[in-house]
mmCIF file of C-alpha atoms in Angstrom:
data_model
loop_
_atom_site.group_PDB
_atom_site.id
_atom_site.type_symbol
_atom_site.label_atom_id
_atom_site.label_comp_id
_atom_site.label_asym_id
_atom_site.label_seq_id
_atom_site.Cartn_x
_atom_site.Cartn_y
_atom_site.Cartn_z
ATOM 1 C CA MET A 2 -16.256 -68.325 -81.389
ATOM 2 C CA ILE A 3 -15.711 -68.734 -85.151
ATOM 3 C CA SER A 4 -15.077 -72.481 -86.143
ATOM 4 C CA TYR A 5 -12.186 -73.472 -87.964
ATOM 5 C CA PHE A 6 -14.246 -74.161 -91.234
ATOM 6 C CA SER A 7 -15.547 -70.633 -90.772
ATOM 7 C CA LYS A 8 -12.075 -69.161 -90.522
ATOM 8 C CA ILE A 9 -11.085 -71.076 -93.697
ATOM 9 C CA GLN A 10 -14.248 -69.833 -95.533
ATOM 10 C CA MET A 11 -13.619 -66.366 -94.393
ATOM 11 C CA GLY A 12 -10.166 -66.396 -95.463
ATOM 12 C CA LYS A 13 -11.130 -67.520 -99.161
ATOM 13 C CA LEU A 14 -13.634 -64.875 -99.035
ATOM 14 C CA LEU A 15 -11.232 -62.165 -98.068
ATOM 15 C CA LEU A 16 -8.763 -63.338 -100.887
ATOM 16 C CA THR A 17 -11.431 -63.536 -103.402
ATOM 17 C CA MET A 18 -12.551 -60.047 -102.651
ATOM 18 C CA LEU A 19 -8.991 -58.700 -102.380
ATOM 19 C CA LYS A 20 -8.575 -59.767 -105.949
ATOM 20 C CA SER A 21 -11.708 -58.141 -107.252
ATOM 21 C CA THR A 22 -10.513 -54.911 -105.422
ATOM 22 C CA GLY A 23 -7.518 -54.925 -107.770
ATOM 23 C CA VAL A 24 -9.972 -54.791 -110.707
ATOM 24 C CA SER A 25 -11.693 -51.873 -108.939
ATOM 25 C CA LEU A 26 -8.477 -50.228 -108.510
ATOM 26 C CA GLU A 27 -7.427 -51.005 -112.099
ATOM 27 C CA VAL A 28 -10.404 -49.130 -113.327
ATOM 28 C CA PHE A 29 -10.212 -46.225 -110.951
ATOM 29 C CA PHE A 30 -6.717 -45.402 -111.794
ATOM 30 C CA LEU A 31 -7.161 -46.024 -115.737
ATOM 31 C CA THR A 32 -10.091 -43.720 -115.654
ATOM 32 C CA LEU A 33 -8.288 -41.047 -113.645
ATOM 33 C CA LEU A 34 -5.067 -41.225 -115.737
ATOM 34 C CA LEU A 35 -6.833 -40.992 -119.097
ATOM 35 C CA SER A 36 -9.591 -38.526 -117.992
ATOM 36 C CA LEU A 37 -7.571 -35.902 -116.658
ATOM 37 C CA PRO A 38 -5.621 -34.768 -119.915
ATOM 38 C CA LEU A 39 -8.769 -35.410 -121.888
ATOM 39 C CA ALA A 40 -10.645 -32.976 -119.820
ATOM 40 C CA LEU A 41 -8.277 -30.232 -120.315
ATOM 41 C CA ILE A 42 -8.866 -30.536 -123.948
ATOM 42 C CA ILE A 43 -12.609 -30.598 -123.589
ATOM 43 C CA ALA A 44 -12.246 -27.486 -121.473
ATOM 44 C CA CYS A 45 -10.228 -25.616 -124.162
ATOM 45 C CA GLY A 46 -12.775 -26.679 -126.767
ATOM 46 C CA ARG A 47 -15.535 -25.414 -124.377
ATOM 47 C CA MET A 48 -13.730 -22.004 -124.046
ATOM 48 C CA SER A 49 -12.504 -21.786 -127.562
ATOM 49 C CA ARG A 50 -13.260 -18.584 -129.349
ATOM 50 C CA LEU A 51 -14.270 -20.608 -132.544
ATOM 51 C CA LYS A 52 -18.187 -20.549 -131.985
ATOM 52 C CA ILE A 53 -18.631 -23.889 -133.752
ATOM 53 C CA LEU A 54 -16.070 -25.809 -131.550
ATOM 54 C CA SER A 55 -17.393 -24.387 -128.406
ATOM 55 C CA TRP A 56 -20.916 -25.186 -129.421
ATOM 56 C CA VAL A 57 -20.179 -28.786 -130.247
ATOM 57 C CA THR A 58 -18.163 -29.343 -127.209
ATOM 58 C CA ASN A 59 -20.956 -27.807 -124.991
ATOM 59 C CA VAL A 60 -23.634 -30.082 -126.533
ATOM 60 C CA PHE A 61 -21.323 -32.990 -126.167
ATOM 61 C CA MET A 62 -20.967 -32.168 -122.477
ATOM 62 C CA LEU A 63 -24.634 -31.636 -122.095
ATOM 63 C CA ILE A 64 -25.329 -35.142 -123.404
ATOM 64 C CA ILE A 65 -22.692 -36.782 -121.314
ATOM 65 C CA ARG A 66 -23.593 -35.041 -118.071
ATOM 66 C CA GLY A 67 -27.227 -35.375 -118.813
ATOM 67 C CA THR A 68 -27.399 -38.950 -119.236
ATOM 68 C CA PRO A 69 -26.691 -41.890 -116.545
ATOM 69 C CA LEU A 70 -23.295 -43.214 -116.329
ATOM 70 C CA MET A 71 -24.661 -46.667 -116.506
ATOM 71 C CA LEU A 72 -26.661 -46.074 -119.829
ATOM 72 C CA GLN A 73 -23.411 -44.718 -121.204
ATOM 73 C CA LEU A 74 -21.504 -48.085 -120.315
ATOM 74 C CA ILE A 75 -24.325 -49.987 -121.832
ATOM 75 C CA PHE A 76 -24.078 -47.999 -125.017
ATOM 76 C CA VAL A 77 -20.468 -48.171 -125.290
ATOM 77 C CA TYR A 78 -20.305 -51.856 -125.190
ATOM 78 C CA PHE A 79 -23.447 -52.715 -127.352
ATOM 79 C CA ALA A 80 -23.462 -49.957 -129.922
ATOM 80 C CA PRO A 81 -20.241 -50.430 -131.556
ATOM 81 C CA PRO A 82 -21.247 -53.803 -133.065
ATOM 82 C CA TYR A 83 -24.046 -52.554 -134.744
ATOM 83 C CA ILE A 84 -22.381 -49.511 -135.910
ATOM 84 C CA PHE A 85 -19.000 -50.494 -136.910
ATOM 85 C CA GLY A 86 -19.512 -54.459 -136.838
ATOM 86 C CA HIS A 87 -17.238 -55.126 -134.093
ATOM 87 C CA GLY A 88 -17.071 -53.994 -130.652
ATOM 88 C CA LEU A 89 -14.981 -53.720 -127.418
ATOM 89 C CA SER A 90 -13.992 -56.141 -124.691
ATOM 90 C CA ARG A 91 -16.214 -55.692 -121.527
ATOM 91 C CA PHE A 92 -13.273 -54.077 -119.627
ATOM 92 C CA THR A 93 -12.109 -51.770 -122.642
ATOM 93 C CA ALA A 94 -15.792 -50.539 -123.000
ATOM 94 C CA ALA A 95 -16.008 -49.763 -119.361
ATOM 95 C CA ILE A 96 -12.816 -47.857 -119.292
ATOM 96 C CA VAL A 97 -13.896 -45.869 -122.462
ATOM 97 C CA ALA A 98 -17.252 -44.946 -120.987
ATOM 98 C CA MET A 99 -16.010 -43.881 -117.449
ATOM 99 C CA VAL A 100 -13.114 -41.969 -118.984
ATOM 100 C CA ILE A 101 -15.445 -40.017 -121.319
ATOM 101 C CA ASN A 102 -18.051 -39.314 -118.365
ATOM 102 C CA TYR A 103 -15.513 -38.291 -115.965
ATOM 103 C CA ALA A 104 -13.498 -36.214 -118.617
ATOM 104 C CA CYS A 105 -16.646 -34.104 -118.966
ATOM 105 C CA TYR A 106 -17.008 -33.494 -115.382
ATOM 106 C CA PHE A 107 -13.467 -32.665 -114.687
ATOM 107 C CA ALA A 108 -13.494 -30.433 -117.583
ATOM 108 C CA GLU A 109 -16.090 -28.231 -116.091
ATOM 109 C CA ILE A 110 -13.816 -28.011 -112.952
ATOM 110 C CA TYR A 111 -11.220 -27.112 -115.082
ATOM 111 C CA ARG A 112 -13.181 -24.145 -116.763
ATOM 112 C CA GLY A 113 -14.364 -22.815 -113.654
ATOM 113 C CA GLY A 114 -10.800 -22.621 -112.083
ATOM 114 C CA ILE A 115 -9.381 -21.180 -115.353
ATOM 115 C CA GLN A 116 -11.988 -18.601 -115.772
ATOM 116 C CA SER A 117 -11.558 -17.632 -112.048
ATOM 117 C CA ILE A 118 -8.211 -16.138 -112.754
ATOM 118 C CA ALA A 119 -8.491 -12.296 -112.964
ATOM 119 C CA VAL A 120 -7.841 -10.883 -116.470
ATOM 120 C CA GLY A 121 -5.371 -8.529 -114.886
ATOM 121 C CA GLN A 122 -2.875 -11.332 -114.329
ATOM 122 C CA TYR A 123 -2.962 -12.267 -118.114
ATOM 123 C CA GLU A 124 -2.196 -8.459 -118.821
ATOM 124 C CA ALA A 125 0.551 -8.120 -116.368
ATOM 125 C CA SER A 126 2.384 -11.310 -117.508
ATOM 126 C CA LYS A 127 2.226 -10.026 -121.237
ATOM 127 C CA VAL A 128 3.661 -6.519 -119.847
ATOM 128 C CA LEU A 129 6.522 -8.678 -118.227
ATOM 129 C CA GLY A 130 7.258 -10.371 -121.621
ATOM 130 C CA PHE A 131 5.720 -13.806 -120.773
ATOM 131 C CA THR A 132 4.281 -15.756 -123.790
ATOM 132 C CA LYS A 133 0.801 -17.074 -123.839
ATOM 133 C CA SER A 134 2.093 -20.748 -122.964
ATOM 134 C CA GLN A 135 4.404 -19.471 -120.154
ATOM 135 C CA THR A 136 1.578 -17.351 -118.717
ATOM 136 C CA PHE A 137 -0.661 -20.302 -118.620
ATOM 137 C CA PHE A 138 1.628 -22.944 -117.239
ATOM 138 C CA ARG A 139 3.783 -20.687 -114.802
ATOM 139 C CA ILE A 140 1.282 -18.404 -113.521
ATOM 140 C CA VAL A 141 -2.405 -19.687 -114.201
ATOM 141 C CA VAL A 142 -1.920 -23.236 -113.825
ATOM 142 C CA PRO A 143 -0.570 -23.220 -110.271
ATOM 143 C CA GLN A 144 -3.365 -21.030 -109.086
ATOM 144 C CA VAL A 145 -6.009 -23.081 -110.732
ATOM 145 C CA VAL A 146 -4.761 -26.300 -109.347
ATOM 146 C CA LYS A 147 -5.048 -24.723 -105.634
ATOM 147 C CA ARG A 148 -8.732 -23.776 -106.463
ATOM 148 C CA ILE A 149 -10.128 -26.705 -107.885
ATOM 149 C CA ILE A 150 -8.477 -29.253 -105.321
ATOM 150 C CA PRO A 151 -11.852 -29.488 -103.300
ATOM 151 C CA ALA A 152 -13.959 -30.009 -106.308
ATOM 152 C CA MET A 153 -11.483 -32.512 -107.656
ATOM 153 C CA GLY A 154 -11.364 -34.176 -104.281
ATOM 154 C CA ASN A 155 -15.076 -34.656 -104.396
ATOM 155 C CA GLU A 156 -15.157 -36.087 -108.035
ATOM 156 C CA VAL A 157 -12.300 -38.648 -107.431
ATOM 157 C CA ILE A 158 -14.326 -39.931 -104.199
ATOM 158 C CA THR A 159 -17.320 -40.335 -106.581
ATOM 159 C CA LEU A 160 -15.297 -42.089 -108.856
ATOM 160 C CA VAL A 161 -14.204 -44.579 -106.345
ATOM 161 C CA LYS A 162 -17.808 -45.511 -105.805
ATOM 162 C CA ASP A 163 -18.835 -45.501 -109.435
ATOM 163 C CA THR A 164 -16.349 -48.213 -110.209
ATOM 164 C CA ALA A 165 -19.184 -50.520 -109.045
ATOM 165 C CA LEU A 166 -21.135 -49.570 -112.075
ATOM 166 C CA VAL A 167 -18.935 -51.585 -114.536
ATOM 167 C CA GLN A 168 -20.552 -54.545 -113.051
ATOM 168 C CA VAL A 169 -23.394 -53.783 -115.521
ATOM 169 C CA LEU A 170 -21.120 -55.173 -118.334
ATOM 170 C CA GLY A 171 -20.246 -58.158 -116.109
ATOM 171 C CA VAL A 172 -16.739 -56.880 -115.194
ATOM 172 C CA ALA A 173 -15.932 -58.752 -111.850
ATOM 173 C CA GLU A 174 -15.073 -55.872 -109.747
ATOM 174 C CA LEU A 175 -15.409 -55.661 -106.049
ATOM 175 C CA PHE A 176 -19.269 -55.055 -105.832
ATOM 176 C CA HIS A 177 -19.980 -57.728 -108.433
ATOM 177 C CA VAL A 178 -18.039 -60.179 -106.627
ATOM 178 C CA ALA A 179 -19.629 -59.146 -103.223
ATOM 179 C CA GLN A 180 -23.194 -59.574 -104.592
ATOM 180 C CA THR A 181 -22.081 -63.148 -106.142
ATOM 181 C CA GLN A 182 -20.584 -64.138 -102.839
ATOM 182 C CA SER A 183 -23.443 -62.714 -100.726
ATOM 183 C CA GLY A 184 -25.893 -64.943 -102.935
ATOM 184 C CA ARG A 185 -23.589 -68.054 -102.813
ATOM 185 C CA LEU A 186 -23.056 -67.907 -98.960
ATOM 186 C CA VAL A 187 -26.481 -66.603 -98.187
ATOM 187 C CA SER A 188 -24.791 -63.795 -96.046
ATOM 188 C CA VAL A 189 -24.630 -60.120 -95.953
ATOM 189 C CA MET A 190 -20.928 -60.387 -94.910
ATOM 190 C CA PRO A 191 -19.481 -60.055 -98.427
ATOM 191 C CA LEU A 192 -21.613 -56.874 -98.666
ATOM 192 C CA PHE A 193 -20.282 -55.746 -95.523
ATOM 193 C CA ILE A 194 -16.648 -56.185 -96.323
ATOM 194 C CA ALA A 195 -17.116 -54.476 -99.736
ATOM 195 C CA GLY A 196 -18.517 -51.507 -97.781
ATOM 196 C CA VAL A 197 -15.318 -51.454 -95.578
ATOM 197 C CA PHE A 198 -13.221 -51.853 -98.763
ATOM 198 C CA TYR A 199 -14.930 -48.966 -100.337
ATOM 199 C CA PHE A 200 -14.581 -46.777 -97.141
ATOM 200 C CA ILE A 201 -10.840 -47.582 -96.914
ATOM 201 C CA MET A 202 -10.208 -46.560 -100.479
ATOM 202 C CA ASN A 203 -12.219 -43.314 -100.146
ATOM 203 C CA TRP A 204 -10.278 -42.433 -96.852
ATOM 204 C CA VAL A 205 -7.063 -42.986 -98.693
ATOM 205 C CA VAL A 206 -8.347 -40.525 -101.492
ATOM 206 C CA SER A 207 -9.614 -38.035 -99.122
ATOM 207 C CA LYS A 208 -6.465 -37.928 -96.939
ATOM 208 C CA THR A 209 -4.328 -37.641 -100.143
ATOM 209 C CA PHE A 210 -6.224 -34.427 -101.198
ATOM 210 C CA ASP A 211 -6.064 -33.086 -97.649
ATOM 211 C CA VAL A 212 -2.252 -33.406 -97.867
ATOM 212 C CA VAL A 213 -2.069 -31.816 -101.437
ATOM 213 C CA GLU A 214 -4.341 -28.901 -100.323
ATOM 214 C CA LYS A 215 -2.043 -28.358 -97.312
ATOM 215 C CA LYS A 216 0.933 -28.395 -99.674
ATOM 216 C CA LEU A 217 -0.352 -25.786 -101.793
ATOM 217 C CA ASP A 218 -1.353 -23.456 -98.902
ATOM 218 C CA TYR A 219 1.553 -21.119 -99.784
ATOM 219 C CA TYR A 220 -0.668 -19.931 -102.673
ATOM 220 C CA LYS A 221 -2.977 -18.070 -100.074
#
């Protein structure tokens, strides 16, 4: 039976970790909110008919996707003071690095979805009098969204887990606090609780994408 002292200790631990979960969720939502539109811009650059723009975008994406996210976090935080004379706060640097990284991955998903649309649909929309923007937003985008949902779901689930990497900059998110509390209490319980919290967050994300995918079944 858990002693009264242990109950108090557990309550304080849960409260501390819930607060740190709020930081993890903030990193998650900000990264998602900013990276999704940025990814569309990058995807358009990647598919541009301008060779130089397409080449520069492709090289940029290769660099970002070819280096560890942890290295990018460290670079974004420590490089600006040497280059510009002043840097970003730890949290801001973490968000900037996460947004750029995930925007590049989302951009490739977008590109794959857009290029999977048959050329005949563009031609048919042109015959029907649709402008290029109308064709893209009314005909292409709804189909692309349906096709990229599974891949996007996988990336978003990975994003939930990657929020733990911002601890390298000293941001007190869930995993950072779990490690600190585990060392202080000489117990693996904080790490177990953190695992449960991550599982719950990913379960919510997974179920959300399942619902969205079912809602879009009419595009079959």
